[in-house]
Amino acid sequence: MGKKAKYNVAVAGATGAVGQCMIKVLEERKFPVDEIHLLASERSAGKELSFRGDKVPVARLTRDSFKGIDIALFSAGAARSLEFAPAAAASGAVVVDNSSAFRMDPDIPLVVPEVNPGDVGLYTKKGIIANPNCSTIQMVVALKPIHDVAGIKRIVVSTYQAVSGTGQKAIAELEEQVRAYVAGKEMPRSVYPHQIAFNCLPHIDSFLPNGYTKEEMKMVNETRKIIGDDSIRVTATTVRVPVFWGHSESVNIETEKKITADKLKELLKKAPGVVVVDDPAQNLYPLAIHAVGRDETFIGRIREDESIANGINMWIVADNIRKGAATNAVQIAEILIEKYL
Ligand code: NAP
Ligand code: 3JN
């Protein structure tokens, strides 16, 4: 059978922060969409969203939503992925899932196209490909080229994560709290356990018995799976900060072989999907506000860690909703249609 010219695509979670961005990214990258099917909860059924200038109705996500669908992009939460993604795959769609539901399943590839594009081919096992957590994606885009030349032994990461990572309600909550503060009123609070405006919360996702949060352990386990090296030691502290868009990360690595800061800058300048922004004398370093709307990962403050023999510090920033979720998923779909479907 010949290659299709266009594909029927479903977006599950189409009304959400990630889903709406997926629709935009499909348009921008001119993904060859024949029909688009927009799916969300019962609450959104009948709403209309725009795709390439046309109004498209949103339908309720059910197990029967995937007849005739070639590619299903999921961003409706892990519970919906567990319930509906296998049904989508059984209907013949290839699922690209944005949730944590299947990321650590050994029969499901976990893919960042700049790092392990070849793993896409493993989709045939279950018809599902997992998209990693946003904080993991931007870190591995930066670290894979370093691992290839110097061998990363240990990673210590602290994140500064935007509220958009928690979805639409959290974006609204930060804005409402800032407005209330300026108006001298009491700040409303429902999404986070504490005020997020003018504050930092060392708490993303729920706490685990080992004292880490789930978000922190996602960074540990997903990094090893994507890079394909379980010997890399990773420790993470994930922090929610009062920023709307763009996750930032302070990353310290220890390598087997020495790599100088100058060599590393040259290496990263050539790395796929990376932009080096590193001229401290001119106050130039990656900023969340500059990453918004971009698909690259920005790296700066690259310097040798003077406390150990083979150590590097750097600052890594990306648009968490684009490269951290929607764009990465669409890039995976592009590899699928280019090589496999
Ligand atoms: P959001 O803005 O709150 O949107 C949630 C979406 O899920 C909405 O479209 C919502 O539909 C839909 N939904 C909720 N319950 C549903 C149900 N019972 N049946 C069908 N659809 C339902 O959240 P978001 O930020 O877009 O994130 C959505 C999910 O994407 C997250 O839970 C997470 O799994 C994943 N995500 C991944 C990353 C990453 O790191 N790669 C980053 C962010 C999010 P309604 O509008 O009808 O309620
Ligand atoms: O908090 C962030 O900045 C990223 C959030 C991701 C997220 C939010 C809710 C549920 C995830 C995820 O992708 O890991 C999940 C989940 O699917 O577990």
Short mmCIF file of C-alpha atoms in Angstrom, two decimals, residues 15-22 24-25 134-135 138 159-175 178 192 196 239-249 286-296 298 315-327:
data_model
loop_
_atom_site.label_atom_id
_atom_site.label_comp_id
_atom_site.label_asym_id
_atom_site.label_seq_id
_atom_site.Cartn_x
_atom_site.Cartn_y
_atom_site.Cartn_z
CA THR A 15 -9.79 22.34 24.86
CA GLY A 16 -6.86 22.23 27.31
CA ALA A 17 -3.64 24.23 27.44
CA VAL A 18 -1.69 21.45 25.67
CA GLY A 19 -4.52 20.42 23.31
CA GLN A 20 -5.08 23.95 22.01
CA CYS A 21 -1.34 24.29 21.45
CA MET A 22 -1.32 20.96 19.56
CA LYS A 24 -1.86 25.45 16.64
CA VAL A 25 1.36 23.46 16.10
CA CYS A 134 8.17 18.71 29.86
CA SER A 135 11.00 19.13 32.39
CA GLN A 138 14.29 20.14 27.61
CA THR A 159 13.54 23.36 38.08
CA TYR A 160 11.66 26.65 37.96
CA GLN A 161 8.37 25.61 36.35
CA ALA A 162 5.67 27.88 34.91
CA VAL A 163 2.04 27.58 36.03
CA SER A 164 0.92 26.68 32.49
CA GLY A 165 2.36 23.22 33.27
CA THR A 166 -0.64 22.73 35.58
CA GLY A 167 -3.17 23.68 32.85
CA GLN A 168 -5.77 26.36 32.17
CA LYS A 169 -7.06 26.69 35.74
CA ALA A 170 -3.58 27.41 37.12
CA ILE A 171 -2.90 30.09 34.49
CA ALA A 172 -6.16 31.76 35.58
CA GLU A 173 -5.26 31.39 39.27
CA LEU A 174 -1.91 33.19 38.95
CA GLU A 175 -3.56 36.02 37.02
CA VAL A 178 -1.87 39.11 40.89
CA TYR A 192 -2.19 25.04 44.48
CA ILE A 196 1.56 31.02 43.87
CA VAL A 239 9.71 24.03 41.94
CA ARG A 240 6.62 25.91 40.75
CA VAL A 241 7.32 29.61 40.22
CA PRO A 242 4.99 32.53 39.39
CA VAL A 243 5.77 32.52 35.67
CA PHE A 244 3.03 31.94 33.08
CA TRP A 245 5.00 30.25 30.28
CA GLY A 246 8.45 28.64 30.06
CA HIS A 247 10.27 26.23 32.36
CA SER A 248 13.83 27.03 33.48
CA GLU A 249 16.32 24.58 34.95
CA PRO A 286 18.24 32.15 28.37
CA LEU A 287 15.05 33.68 29.73
CA ALA A 288 11.56 32.15 29.94
CA ILE A 289 10.05 35.26 28.33
CA HIS A 290 12.29 34.76 25.27
CA ALA A 291 11.50 31.04 24.96
CA VAL A 292 7.73 31.57 24.71
CA GLY A 293 6.39 30.56 21.30
CA ARG A 294 9.70 28.91 20.33
CA ASP A 295 10.40 25.22 19.76
CA GLU A 296 14.11 25.20 20.58
CA PHE A 298 17.90 27.51 25.09
CA TRP A 315 20.83 26.99 32.69
CA ILE A 316 18.27 25.40 30.36
CA VAL A 317 15.00 27.08 29.26
CA ALA A 318 12.18 26.02 26.92
CA ASP A 319 8.50 26.67 26.22
CA ASN A 320 6.96 23.92 28.34
CA ILE A 321 3.71 23.76 26.39
CA ARG A 322 5.39 23.72 22.96
CA LYS A 323 8.68 21.77 23.12
CA GLY A 324 7.67 20.33 26.51
CA ALA A 325 4.41 18.87 25.18
CA ALA A 326 2.63 19.84 21.93
CA THR A 327 5.56 20.36 19.56
#
